Amino acid sequence: MKTSARTGAGAKAKARRFVGASRSDGIIRSVSARSRGRGFTLLEVIIAFAVLALALTLLLGTLSGSAREVRASADAGRAAMHAQSLLDQVGVGEALRPGSRDGEFEDGRYRWNLSIDRYVDPARRARDTIEPGAPQLMLLALHVEWGEGGPRERLDLQSLRLAQPDALGASL
């Protein structure tokens, strides 16, 4: 029995040494594996920066396009405001006469041209007569442009006004 106890004790000690060694080997292995997986390779960092640069380029392109659209919308709104103001003033305090005028708003940023002509109704029959003393409709055509005057930098408005006969008689 003594021998078996001895053998048992010796086996336990050996097993302890073996277990301790395997534990320490396991710790060393796990530490070295962890340290290798902890960082990024140079290739991974370069790819991450490339993806980030592409995303930022797309985002800035979208934002600059949006800023351009907002600017174009603001310019068109200001042009419409100036045009409405000009059309409201035509014929107020002065006689409405056929002819053409032009000018500028905001120190030349917006340019305008106003044409005033007698309105001819396309549905009216040619043999209809117009009374000489009757008020007549006048066609006001206003063209406003800004910037380079491209298709998105133009505004054309038309309006009809009733002109009194004394103002028309003075212009004939």
CSV table of N, CA and C in Angstrom, one decimal:
chain,number,residue,atom,x,y,z
A,1,MET,N,0.8,-1.2,0.0
A,1,MET,CA,0.0,0.0,0.0
A,1,MET,C,0.8,1.3,0.0
A,2,LYS,N,1.9,1.1,0.7
A,2,LYS,CA,2.8,2.2,0.7
A,2,LYS,C,3.3,2.6,-0.7
A,3,THR,N,3.6,1.6,-1.4
A,3,THR,CA,4.0,1.9,-2.8
A,3,THR,C,3.0,2.5,-3.6
A,4,SER,N,1.8,2.0,-3.5
A,4,SER,CA,0.7,2.6,-4.3
A,4,SER,C,0.5,4.1,-3.8
A,5,ALA,N,0.6,4.3,-2.5
A,5,ALA,CA,0.4,5.7,-2.1
A,5,ALA,C,1.6,6.6,-2.6
A,6,ARG,N,2.8,6.0,-2.6
A,6,ARG,CA,3.9,6.7,-3.1
A,6,ARG,C,3.7,6.9,-4.6
A,7,THR,N,3.4,5.9,-5.3
A,7,THR,CA,3.2,6.1,-6.7
A,7,THR,C,2.1,7.1,-6.9
A,8,GLY,N,1.1,7.0,-6.1
A,8,GLY,CA,0.0,8.0,-6.3
A,8,GLY,C,0.4,9.4,-6.0
A,9,ALA,N,1.3,9.6,-5.0
A,9,ALA,CA,1.8,10.9,-4.7
A,9,ALA,C,2.7,11.4,-5.7
A,10,GLY,N,3.6,10.5,-6.2
A,10,GLY,CA,4.5,10.9,-7.2
A,10,GLY,C,3.8,11.2,-8.5
A,11,ALA,N,2.8,10.5,-8.8
A,11,ALA,CA,2.0,10.8,-10.0
A,11,ALA,C,1.3,12.1,-9.9
A,12,LYS,N,0.8,12.4,-8.7
A,12,LYS,CA,0.1,13.7,-8.5
A,12,LYS,C,1.1,14.8,-8.7
A,13,ALA,N,2.3,14.7,-8.2
A,13,ALA,CA,3.3,15.7,-8.3
A,13,ALA,C,3.7,15.9,-9.8
A,14,LYS,N,3.9,14.8,-10.5
A,14,LYS,CA,4.2,14.8,-11.9
A,14,LYS,C,3.1,15.5,-12.6
A,15,ALA,N,1.9,15.1,-12.3
A,15,ALA,CA,0.8,15.7,-13.0
A,15,ALA,C,0.7,17.2,-12.7
A,16,ARG,N,1.0,17.6,-11.5
A,16,ARG,CA,1.0,19.0,-11.2
A,16,ARG,C,2.1,19.7,-12.1
A,17,ARG,N,3.2,19.2,-12.1
A,17,ARG,CA,4.3,19.8,-12.9
A,17,ARG,C,3.9,19.9,-14.4
A,18,PHE,N,3.3,18.8,-14.9
A,18,PHE,CA,2.8,18.8,-16.3
A,18,PHE,C,1.7,19.8,-16.5
A,19,VAL,N,0.8,19.8,-15.6
A,19,VAL,CA,-0.3,20.8,-15.7
A,19,VAL,C,0.2,22.2,-15.6
A,20,GLY,N,1.1,22.5,-14.7
A,20,GLY,CA,1.7,23.8,-14.6
A,20,GLY,C,2.4,24.2,-15.9
A,21,ALA,N,3.1,23.3,-16.5
A,21,ALA,CA,3.9,23.5,-17.7
A,21,ALA,C,2.9,23.8,-18.8
A,22,SER,N,1.8,23.0,-18.9
A,22,SER,CA,0.9,23.3,-20.0
A,22,SER,C,0.2,24.6,-19.8
A,23,ARG,N,-0.1,24.9,-18.5
A,23,ARG,CA,-0.7,26.2,-18.3
A,23,ARG,C,0.2,27.3,-18.7
A,24,SER,N,1.4,27.2,-18.3
A,24,SER,CA,2.4,28.3,-18.7
A,24,SER,C,2.6,28.3,-20.2
A,25,ASP,N,2.6,27.2,-20.8
A,25,ASP,CA,2.7,27.2,-22.3
A,25,ASP,C,1.5,27.8,-22.9
A,26,GLY,N,0.3,27.5,-22.3
A,26,GLY,CA,-0.9,28.0,-22.9
A,26,GLY,C,-1.0,29.5,-22.7
A,27,ILE,N,-0.5,30.0,-21.6
A,27,ILE,CA,-0.5,31.5,-21.4
A,27,ILE,C,0.5,32.1,-22.4
A,28,ILE,N,1.6,31.6,-22.6
A,28,ILE,CA,2.6,32.1,-23.5
A,28,ILE,C,2.0,32.1,-24.9
A,29,ARG,N,1.4,31.0,-25.3
A,29,ARG,CA,0.8,30.9,-26.6
A,29,ARG,C,-0.3,31.9,-26.8
A,30,SER,N,-1.2,32.0,-25.8
A,30,SER,CA,-2.3,33.0,-26.0
A,30,SER,C,-1.8,34.4,-26.0
A,31,VAL,N,-0.8,34.8,-25.2
A,31,VAL,CA,-0.3,36.1,-25.2
A,31,VAL,C,0.3,36.5,-26.5
A,32,SER,N,1.1,35.5,-27.1
A,32,SER,CA,1.7,35.8,-28.4
A,32,SER,C,0.7,35.9,-29.5
A,33,ALA,N,-0.3,35.1,-29.5
A,33,ALA,CA,-1.4,35.1,-30.5
A,33,ALA,C,-2.2,36.4,-30.3
A,34,ARG,N,-2.4,36.8,-29.1
A,34,ARG,CA,-3.2,38.0,-28.8
A,34,ARG,C,-2.4,39.2,-29.3
A,35,SER,N,-1.1,39.3,-29.1
A,35,SER,CA,-0.3,40.4,-29.5
A,35,SER,C,-0.2,40.5,-31.0
A,36,ARG,N,-0.2,39.4,-31.7
A,36,ARG,CA,-0.2,39.4,-33.2
A,36,ARG,C,-1.5,39.9,-33.7
A,37,GLY,N,-2.7,39.6,-33.2
A,37,GLY,CA,-4.0,40.0,-33.7
A,37,GLY,C,-4.4,41.4,-33.2
A,38,ARG,N,-3.6,42.0,-32.4
A,38,ARG,CA,-4.0,43.3,-31.8
A,38,ARG,C,-3.9,44.5,-32.7
A,39,GLY,N,-2.9,44.5,-33.6
A,39,GLY,CA,-2.7,45.7,-34.5
A,39,GLY,C,-3.2,45.4,-35.9
A,40,PHE,N,-3.1,46.5,-36.7
A,40,PHE,CA,-3.6,46.4,-38.1
A,40,PHE,C,-2.3,46.4,-39.0
A,41,THR,N,-2.5,45.7,-40.1
A,41,THR,CA,-1.3,45.8,-41.1
A,41,THR,C,-1.4,47.1,-41.9
A,42,LEU,N,-0.3,47.4,-42.5
A,42,LEU,CA,-0.2,48.6,-43.3
A,42,LEU,C,-1.2,48.6,-44.4
A,43,LEU,N,-1.4,47.5,-45.0
A,43,LEU,CA,-2.4,47.4,-46.1
A,43,LEU,C,-3.8,47.7,-45.6
A,44,GLU,N,-4.1,47.2,-44.5
A,44,GLU,CA,-5.5,47.5,-43.9
A,44,GLU,C,-5.7,48.9,-43.6
A,45,VAL,N,-4.6,49.6,-43.1
A,45,VAL,CA,-4.7,51.0,-42.8
A,45,VAL,C,-4.8,51.8,-44.1
A,46,ILE,N,-4.1,51.5,-45.1
A,46,ILE,CA,-4.2,52.2,-46.4
A,46,ILE,C,-5.6,52.0,-47.0
A,47,ILE,N,-6.1,50.8,-47.0
A,47,ILE,CA,-7.4,50.6,-47.6
A,47,ILE,C,-8.5,51.3,-46.8
A,48,ALA,N,-8.4,51.4,-45.4
A,48,ALA,CA,-9.3,52.2,-44.6
A,48,ALA,C,-9.3,53.7,-45.0
A,49,PHE,N,-8.1,54.2,-45.2
A,49,PHE,CA,-7.9,55.6,-45.6
A,49,PHE,C,-8.5,55.8,-46.9
A,50,ALA,N,-8.3,54.9,-47.9
A,50,ALA,CA,-8.9,55.1,-49.2
A,50,ALA,C,-10.4,55.1,-49.2
A,51,VAL,N,-11.0,54.2,-48.4
A,51,VAL,CA,-12.4,54.2,-48.3
A,51,VAL,C,-13.0,55.4,-47.7
A,52,LEU,N,-12.3,55.9,-46.6
A,52,LEU,CA,-12.7,57.2,-46.0
A,52,LEU,C,-12.5,58.3,-46.9
A,53,ALA,N,-11.5,58.4,-47.7
A,53,ALA,CA,-11.3,59.5,-48.7
A,53,ALA,C,-12.4,59.4,-49.7
A,54,LEU,N,-12.8,58.3,-50.2
A,54,LEU,CA,-13.8,58.2,-51.2
A,54,LEU,C,-15.2,58.6,-50.6
A,55,ALA,N,-15.4,58.2,-49.4
A,55,ALA,CA,-16.7,58.6,-48.8
A,55,ALA,C,-16.8,60.1,-48.6
A,56,LEU,N,-15.7,60.7,-48.1
A,56,LEU,CA,-15.6,62.2,-47.9
A,56,LEU,C,-15.7,62.9,-49.2
A,57,THR,N,-15.1,62.4,-50.3
A,57,THR,CA,-15.2,63.0,-51.6
A,57,THR,C,-16.7,63.0,-52.1
A,58,LEU,N,-17.3,61.9,-52.0
A,58,LEU,CA,-18.8,61.8,-52.4
A,58,LEU,C,-19.6,62.8,-51.5
A,59,LEU,N,-19.4,62.8,-50.2
A,59,LEU,CA,-20.2,63.7,-49.3
A,59,LEU,C,-19.9,65.1,-49.7
A,60,LEU,N,-18.7,65.5,-49.9
A,60,LEU,CA,-18.4,66.9,-50.2
A,60,LEU,C,-19.0,67.3,-51.6
A,61,GLY,N,-18.9,66.4,-52.5
A,61,GLY,CA,-19.5,66.6,-53.8
A,61,GLY,C,-21.0,66.9,-53.8
A,62,THR,N,-21.7,66.1,-52.9
A,62,THR,CA,-23.1,66.2,-52.7
A,62,THR,C,-23.4,67.6,-52.1
A,63,LEU,N,-22.6,67.9,-51.0
A,63,LEU,CA,-22.9,69.1,-50.3
A,63,LEU,C,-22.6,70.4,-51.2
A,64,SER,N,-21.6,70.3,-52.0
A,64,SER,CA,-21.3,71.5,-52.9
A,64,SER,C,-22.4,71.6,-54.0
A,65,GLY,N,-22.9,70.5,-54.5
A,65,GLY,CA,-24.0,70.5,-55.4
A,65,GLY,C,-25.2,71.1,-54.8
A,66,SER,N,-25.5,70.8,-53.6
A,66,SER,CA,-26.6,71.3,-52.9
A,66,SER,C,-26.5,72.8,-52.6
A,67,ALA,N,-25.3,73.2,-52.3
A,67,ALA,CA,-25.0,74.6,-52.1
A,67,ALA,C,-25.2,75.4,-53.3
A,68,ARG,N,-24.8,74.8,-54.5
A,68,ARG,CA,-25.0,75.5,-55.8
A,68,ARG,C,-26.5,75.7,-56.1
A,69,GLU,N,-27.3,74.6,-55.8
A,69,GLU,CA,-28.7,74.7,-56.0
A,69,GLU,C,-29.4,75.7,-55.1
A,70,VAL,N,-28.9,75.8,-53.9
A,70,VAL,CA,-29.5,76.8,-53.0
A,70,VAL,C,-29.2,78.2,-53.5
A,71,ARG,N,-28.0,78.4,-53.9
A,71,ARG,CA,-27.6,79.7,-54.5
A,71,ARG,C,-28.4,80.0,-55.7
A,72,ALA,N,-28.6,79.1,-56.6
A,72,ALA,CA,-29.4,79.3,-57.8
A,72,ALA,C,-30.8,79.6,-57.5
A,73,SER,N,-31.4,78.9,-56.5
A,73,SER,CA,-32.7,79.2,-56.0
A,73,SER,C,-32.8,80.6,-55.4
A,74,ALA,N,-31.9,81.0,-54.6
A,74,ALA,CA,-31.9,82.3,-54.0
A,74,ALA,C,-31.8,83.4,-55.1
A,75,ASP,N,-30.9,83.2,-56.1
A,75,ASP,CA,-30.8,84.2,-57.2
A,75,ASP,C,-32.1,84.3,-58.0
A,76,ALA,N,-32.8,83.2,-58.3
A,76,ALA,CA,-34.0,83.2,-59.0
A,76,ALA,C,-35.1,83.9,-58.1
A,77,GLY,N,-35.1,83.6,-56.8
A,77,GLY,CA,-36.1,84.3,-56.0
A,77,GLY,C,-35.9,85.8,-55.9
A,78,ARG,N,-34.6,86.3,-55.9
A,78,ARG,CA,-34.4,87.7,-55.9
A,78,ARG,C,-34.8,88.3,-57.2
A,79,ALA,N,-34.5,87.6,-58.3
A,79,ALA,CA,-34.9,88.1,-59.7
A,79,ALA,C,-36.4,88.2,-59.8
A,80,ALA,N,-37.1,87.2,-59.2
A,80,ALA,CA,-38.6,87.3,-59.3
A,80,ALA,C,-39.1,88.5,-58.4
A,81,MET,N,-38.5,88.7,-57.3
A,81,MET,CA,-38.8,89.8,-56.4
A,81,MET,C,-38.6,91.2,-57.1
A,82,HIS,N,-37.5,91.3,-57.8
A,82,HIS,CA,-37.2,92.6,-58.5
A,82,HIS,C,-38.1,92.7,-59.7
A,83,ALA,N,-38.4,91.6,-60.4
A,83,ALA,CA,-39.3,91.7,-61.6
A,83,ALA,C,-40.7,92.1,-61.1
A,84,GLN,N,-41.2,91.5,-60.0
A,84,GLN,CA,-42.5,91.9,-59.5
A,84,GLN,C,-42.6,93.3,-59.1
A,85,SER,N,-41.5,93.8,-58.5
A,85,SER,CA,-41.5,95.2,-58.1
A,85,SER,C,-41.5,96.1,-59.3
A,86,LEU,N,-40.8,95.8,-60.3
A,86,LEU,CA,-40.7,96.6,-61.5
A,86,LEU,C,-42.1,96.6,-62.2
A,87,LEU,N,-42.7,95.4,-62.3
A,87,LEU,CA,-44.0,95.4,-63.0
A,87,LEU,C,-45.1,96.1,-62.2
A,88,ASP,N,-44.9,96.1,-60.9
A,88,ASP,CA,-45.9,96.9,-60.0
A,88,ASP,C,-45.8,98.4,-60.3
A,89,GLN,N,-44.6,98.9,-60.6
A,89,GLN,CA,-44.3,100.3,-60.8
A,89,GLN,C,-44.7,100.8,-62.2
A,90,VAL,N,-44.7,99.9,-63.2
A,90,VAL,CA,-45.0,100.3,-64.5
A,90,VAL,C,-46.4,100.8,-64.6
A,91,GLY,N,-46.6,102.0,-65.2
A,91,GLY,CA,-47.9,102.6,-65.4
A,91,GLY,C,-48.4,103.4,-64.2
A,92,VAL,N,-47.7,103.4,-63.1
A,92,VAL,CA,-48.1,104.1,-61.9
A,92,VAL,C,-47.4,105.5,-61.9
A,93,GLY,N,-48.1,106.5,-61.9
A,93,GLY,CA,-47.6,107.9,-61.9
A,93,GLY,C,-47.1,108.3,-63.3
A,94,GLU,N,-47.2,107.4,-64.3
A,94,GLU,CA,-46.8,107.8,-65.6
A,94,GLU,C,-47.7,107.1,-66.6
A,95,ALA,N,-47.8,107.6,-67.8
A,95,ALA,CA,-48.6,107.0,-68.8
A,95,ALA,C,-48.0,105.7,-69.3
A,96,LEU,N,-48.8,104.8,-69.6
A,96,LEU,CA,-48.4,103.5,-70.1
A,96,LEU,C,-48.3,103.6,-71.6
A,97,ARG,N,-47.1,103.7,-72.2
A,97,ARG,CA,-46.9,103.9,-73.6
A,97,ARG,C,-46.1,102.7,-74.2
A,98,PRO,N,-46.5,102.4,-75.5
A,98,PRO,CA,-45.7,101.3,-76.2
A,98,PRO,C,-44.2,101.7,-76.3
A,99,GLY,N,-43.3,100.8,-76.2
A,99,GLY,CA,-41.9,101.0,-76.3
A,99,GLY,C,-41.1,100.0,-75.5
A,100,SER,N,-39.8,100.3,-75.3
A,100,SER,CA,-38.9,99.4,-74.7
A,100,SER,C,-38.0,100.1,-73.7
A,101,ARG,N,-37.7,99.5,-72.6
A,101,ARG,CA,-36.8,100.1,-71.6
A,101,ARG,C,-35.9,99.0,-71.1
A,102,ASP,N,-34.8,99.4,-70.5
A,102,ASP,CA,-33.9,98.4,-69.9
A,102,ASP,C,-33.2,99.0,-68.7
A,103,GLY,N,-32.6,98.2,-67.9
A,103,GLY,CA,-31.9,98.7,-66.7
A,103,GLY,C,-31.3,97.6,-65.9
A,104,GLU,N,-30.9,97.9,-64.7
A,104,GLU,CA,-30.2,97.0,-63.8
A,104,GLU,C,-30.7,97.0,-62.4
A,105,PHE,N,-30.5,95.9,-61.7
A,105,PHE,CA,-30.8,95.9,-60.3
A,105,PHE,C,-29.5,95.5,-59.6
A,106,GLU,N,-29.3,95.9,-58.3
A,106,GLU,CA,-28.2,95.5,-57.5
A,106,GLU,C,-26.8,95.7,-58.2
A,107,ASP,N,-26.6,96.9,-58.7
A,107,ASP,CA,-25.3,97.3,-59.3
A,107,ASP,C,-24.9,96.4,-60.4
A,108,GLY,N,-25.9,96.0,-61.3
A,108,GLY,CA,-25.6,95.3,-62.5
A,108,GLY,C,-25.7,93.8,-62.3
A,109,ARG,N,-26.0,93.3,-61.1
A,109,ARG,CA,-26.0,91.8,-60.9
A,109,ARG,C,-27.2,91.3,-61.7
A,110,TYR,N,-28.3,92.0,-61.7
A,110,TYR,CA,-29.5,91.6,-62.5
A,110,TYR,C,-29.8,92.6,-63.6
A,111,ARG,N,-30.0,92.1,-64.8
A,111,ARG,CA,-30.2,93.0,-65.9
A,111,ARG,C,-31.7,92.8,-66.4
A,112,TRP,N,-32.4,93.8,-66.8
A,112,TRP,CA,-33.8,93.6,-67.2
A,112,TRP,C,-34.0,94.4,-68.5
A,113,ASN,N,-35.0,93.9,-69.3
A,113,ASN,CA,-35.5,94.6,-70.5
A,113,ASN,C,-37.0,94.5,-70.5
A,114,LEU,N,-37.7,95.6,-70.6
A,114,LEU,CA,-39.2,95.6,-70.6
A,114,LEU,C,-39.7,96.1,-71.9
A,115,SER,N,-40.6,95.4,-72.5
A,115,SER,CA,-41.2,95.8,-73.8
A,115,SER,C,-42.7,96.0,-73.5
A,116,ILE,N,-43.2,97.1,-74.0
A,116,ILE,CA,-44.7,97.4,-73.9
A,116,ILE,C,-45.2,97.5,-75.3
A,117,ASP,N,-46.2,96.7,-75.6
A,117,ASP,CA,-46.9,96.7,-76.9
A,117,ASP,C,-48.4,96.6,-76.7
A,118,ARG,N,-49.1,97.0,-77.7
A,118,ARG,CA,-50.6,96.8,-77.7
A,118,ARG,C,-50.8,95.3,-77.7
A,119,TYR,N,-51.8,94.8,-76.9
A,119,TYR,CA,-52.1,93.4,-76.9
A,119,TYR,C,-53.1,93.1,-78.0
A,120,VAL,N,-52.8,92.1,-78.8
A,120,VAL,CA,-53.7,91.6,-79.9
A,120,VAL,C,-54.2,90.3,-79.5
A,121,ASP,N,-55.5,90.2,-79.3
A,121,ASP,CA,-56.1,89.0,-78.9
A,121,ASP,C,-56.2,88.0,-80.1
A,122,PRO,N,-55.6,86.8,-80.0
A,122,PRO,CA,-55.6,85.9,-81.2
A,122,PRO,C,-57.0,85.4,-81.5
A,123,ALA,N,-57.9,85.4,-80.5
A,123,ALA,CA,-59.2,84.9,-80.7
A,123,ALA,C,-60.1,85.9,-81.3
A,124,ARG,N,-59.7,87.2,-81.3
A,124,ARG,CA,-60.6,88.2,-81.9
A,124,ARG,C,-60.6,88.1,-83.4
A,125,ARG,N,-61.8,88.4,-83.9
A,125,ARG,CA,-61.9,88.3,-85.4
A,125,ARG,C,-61.4,89.6,-86.0
A,126,ALA,N,-60.9,89.6,-87.1
A,126,ALA,CA,-60.2,90.7,-87.8
A,126,ALA,C,-61.2,91.8,-88.1
A,127,ARG,N,-62.4,91.5,-88.3
A,127,ARG,CA,-63.4,92.6,-88.7
A,127,ARG,C,-63.9,93.3,-87.5
A,128,ASP,N,-63.6,92.9,-86.2
A,128,ASP,CA,-64.1,93.6,-85.1
A,128,ASP,C,-63.4,95.0,-85.0
A,129,THR,N,-64.1,95.9,-84.7
A,129,THR,CA,-63.6,97.3,-84.6
A,129,THR,C,-63.3,97.7,-83.2
A,130,ILE,N,-62.3,98.5,-83.0
A,130,ILE,CA,-62.0,99.0,-81.7
A,130,ILE,C,-62.4,100.5,-81.6
A,131,GLU,N,-63.2,100.8,-80.6
A,131,GLU,CA,-63.6,102.2,-80.4
A,131,GLU,C,-62.3,103.0,-80.1
A,132,PRO,N,-62.2,104.2,-80.7
A,132,PRO,CA,-61.1,105.0,-80.5
A,132,PRO,C,-60.9,105.5,-79.0
A,133,GLY,N,-62.0,105.8,-78.3
A,133,GLY,CA,-62.0,106.3,-77.0
A,133,GLY,C,-62.0,105.2,-75.9
A,134,ALA,N,-62.0,103.9,-76.3
A,134,ALA,CA,-62.0,102.8,-75.3
A,134,ALA,C,-60.6,102.5,-74.7
A,135,PRO,N,-60.5,102.1,-73.5
A,135,PRO,CA,-59.2,101.7,-72.9
A,135,PRO,C,-58.7,100.4,-73.7
A,136,GLN,N,-57.4,100.3,-73.8
A,136,GLN,CA,-56.9,99.1,-74.5
A,136,GLN,C,-56.0,98.3,-73.6
A,137,LEU,N,-55.9,97.1,-73.9
A,137,LEU,CA,-54.9,96.2,-73.2
A,137,LEU,C,-53.5,96.4,-73.7
A,138,MET,N,-52.6,96.5,-72.8
A,138,MET,CA,-51.2,96.5,-73.2
A,138,MET,C,-50.5,95.3,-72.7
A,139,LEU,N,-49.6,94.7,-73.5
A,139,LEU,CA,-48.8,93.6,-73.1
A,139,LEU,C,-47.4,94.0,-72.6
A,140,LEU,N,-47.1,93.7,-71.4
A,140,LEU,CA,-45.8,94.0,-70.8
A,140,LEU,C,-45.0,92.7,-70.7
A,141,ALA,N,-43.9,92.7,-71.4
A,141,ALA,CA,-43.0,91.5,-71.5
A,141,ALA,C,-41.7,91.9,-70.8
A,142,LEU,N,-41.4,91.3,-69.7
A,142,LEU,CA,-40.2,91.6,-68.9
A,142,LEU,C,-39.3,90.4,-69.0
A,143,HIS,N,-38.0,90.7,-69.3
A,143,HIS,CA,-37.0,89.7,-69.4
A,143,HIS,C,-35.9,90.1,-68.4
A,144,VAL,N,-35.6,89.2,-67.4
A,144,VAL,CA,-34.6,89.5,-66.4
A,144,VAL,C,-33.6,88.4,-66.5
A,145,GLU,N,-32.3,88.7,-66.4
A,145,GLU,CA,-31.2,87.7,-66.4
A,145,GLU,C,-30.2,88.1,-65.4
A,146,TRP,N,-29.4,87.1,-64.9
A,146,TRP,CA,-28.3,87.4,-64.0
A,146,TRP,C,-27.2,86.4,-64.3
A,147,GLY,N,-26.1,86.6,-63.7
A,147,GLY,CA,-24.9,85.8,-63.9
A,147,GLY,C,-24.5,85.8,-65.4
A,148,GLU,N,-24.3,84.6,-66.0
A,148,GLU,CA,-24.0,84.6,-67.4
A,148,GLU,C,-25.2,84.6,-68.3
A,149,GLY,N,-26.4,84.5,-67.7
A,149,GLY,CA,-27.6,84.6,-68.5
A,149,GLY,C,-27.9,83.2,-69.2
A,150,GLY,N,-27.4,82.1,-68.6
A,150,GLY,CA,-27.8,80.8,-69.1
A,150,GLY,C,-29.2,80.5,-68.9
A,151,PRO,N,-29.6,79.3,-69.3
A,151,PRO,CA,-31.1,78.9,-69.3
A,151,PRO,C,-31.6,78.9,-67.8
A,152,ARG,N,-30.8,78.6,-66.8
A,152,ARG,CA,-31.3,78.6,-65.5
A,152,ARG,C,-31.1,80.0,-64.8
A,153,GLU,N,-30.6,81.0,-65.5
A,153,GLU,CA,-30.3,82.3,-65.0
A,153,GLU,C,-31.1,83.3,-65.8
A,154,ARG,N,-32.3,83.0,-66.1
A,154,ARG,CA,-33.2,83.8,-66.9
A,154,ARG,C,-34.6,83.8,-66.3
A,155,LEU,N,-35.3,84.9,-66.5
A,155,LEU,CA,-36.7,84.9,-66.0
A,155,LEU,C,-37.5,85.7,-67.0
A,156,ASP,N,-38.5,85.2,-67.6
A,156,ASP,CA,-39.4,85.9,-68.5
A,156,ASP,C,-40.8,86.0,-68.0
A,157,LEU,N,-41.3,87.2,-67.8
A,157,LEU,CA,-42.7,87.4,-67.3
A,157,LEU,C,-43.5,88.2,-68.3
A,158,GLN,N,-44.8,87.9,-68.4
A,158,GLN,CA,-45.7,88.8,-69.2
A,158,GLN,C,-46.9,89.1,-68.3
A,159,SER,N,-47.4,90.3,-68.6
A,159,SER,CA,-48.5,90.8,-67.9
A,159,SER,C,-49.4,91.7,-68.8
A,160,LEU,N,-50.6,91.8,-68.5
A,160,LEU,CA,-51.5,92.7,-69.3
A,160,LEU,C,-52.0,93.8,-68.4
A,161,ARG,N,-52.0,95.0,-69.0
A,161,ARG,CA,-52.5,96.2,-68.2
A,161,ARG,C,-53.5,96.9,-69.1
A,162,LEU,N,-54.4,97.6,-68.4
A,162,LEU,CA,-55.4,98.4,-69.1
A,162,LEU,C,-54.9,99.8,-69.2
A,163,ALA,N,-54.7,100.3,-70.4
A,163,ALA,CA,-54.2,101.7,-70.6
A,163,ALA,C,-55.4,102.6,-70.9
A,164,GLN,N,-55.4,103.7,-70.3
A,164,GLN,CA,-56.5,104.7,-70.5
A,164,GLN,C,-56.3,105.4,-71.9
A,165,PRO,N,-57.4,105.8,-72.5
A,165,PRO,CA,-57.3,106.3,-73.9
A,165,PRO,C,-56.5,107.6,-73.9
A,166,ASP,N,-56.5,108.5,-72.9
A,166,ASP,CA,-55.7,109.7,-73.0
A,166,ASP,C,-54.2,109.4,-73.0
A,167,ALA,N,-53.8,108.4,-72.4
A,167,ALA,CA,-52.4,108.0,-72.4
A,167,ALA,C,-52.0,107.5,-73.7
A,168,LEU,N,-52.9,106.7,-74.3
A,168,LEU,CA,-52.6,106.1,-75.7
A,168,LEU,C,-52.6,107.2,-76.7
A,169,GLY,N,-53.5,108.1,-76.6
A,169,GLY,CA,-53.6,109.2,-77.6
A,169,GLY,C,-52.4,110.1,-77.6
A,170,ALA,N,-51.8,110.3,-76.4
A,170,ALA,CA,-50.6,111.1,-76.3
A,170,ALA,C,-49.3,110.4,-77.0
A,171,SER,N,-49.4,109.0,-77.0
A,171,SER,CA,-48.2,108.3,-77.5
A,171,SER,C,-48.4,108.0,-79.0
A,172,LEU,N,-49.5,108.2,-79.6
A,172,LEU,CA,-49.7,108.0,-81.0
A,172,LEU,C,-49.2,109.1,-81.8
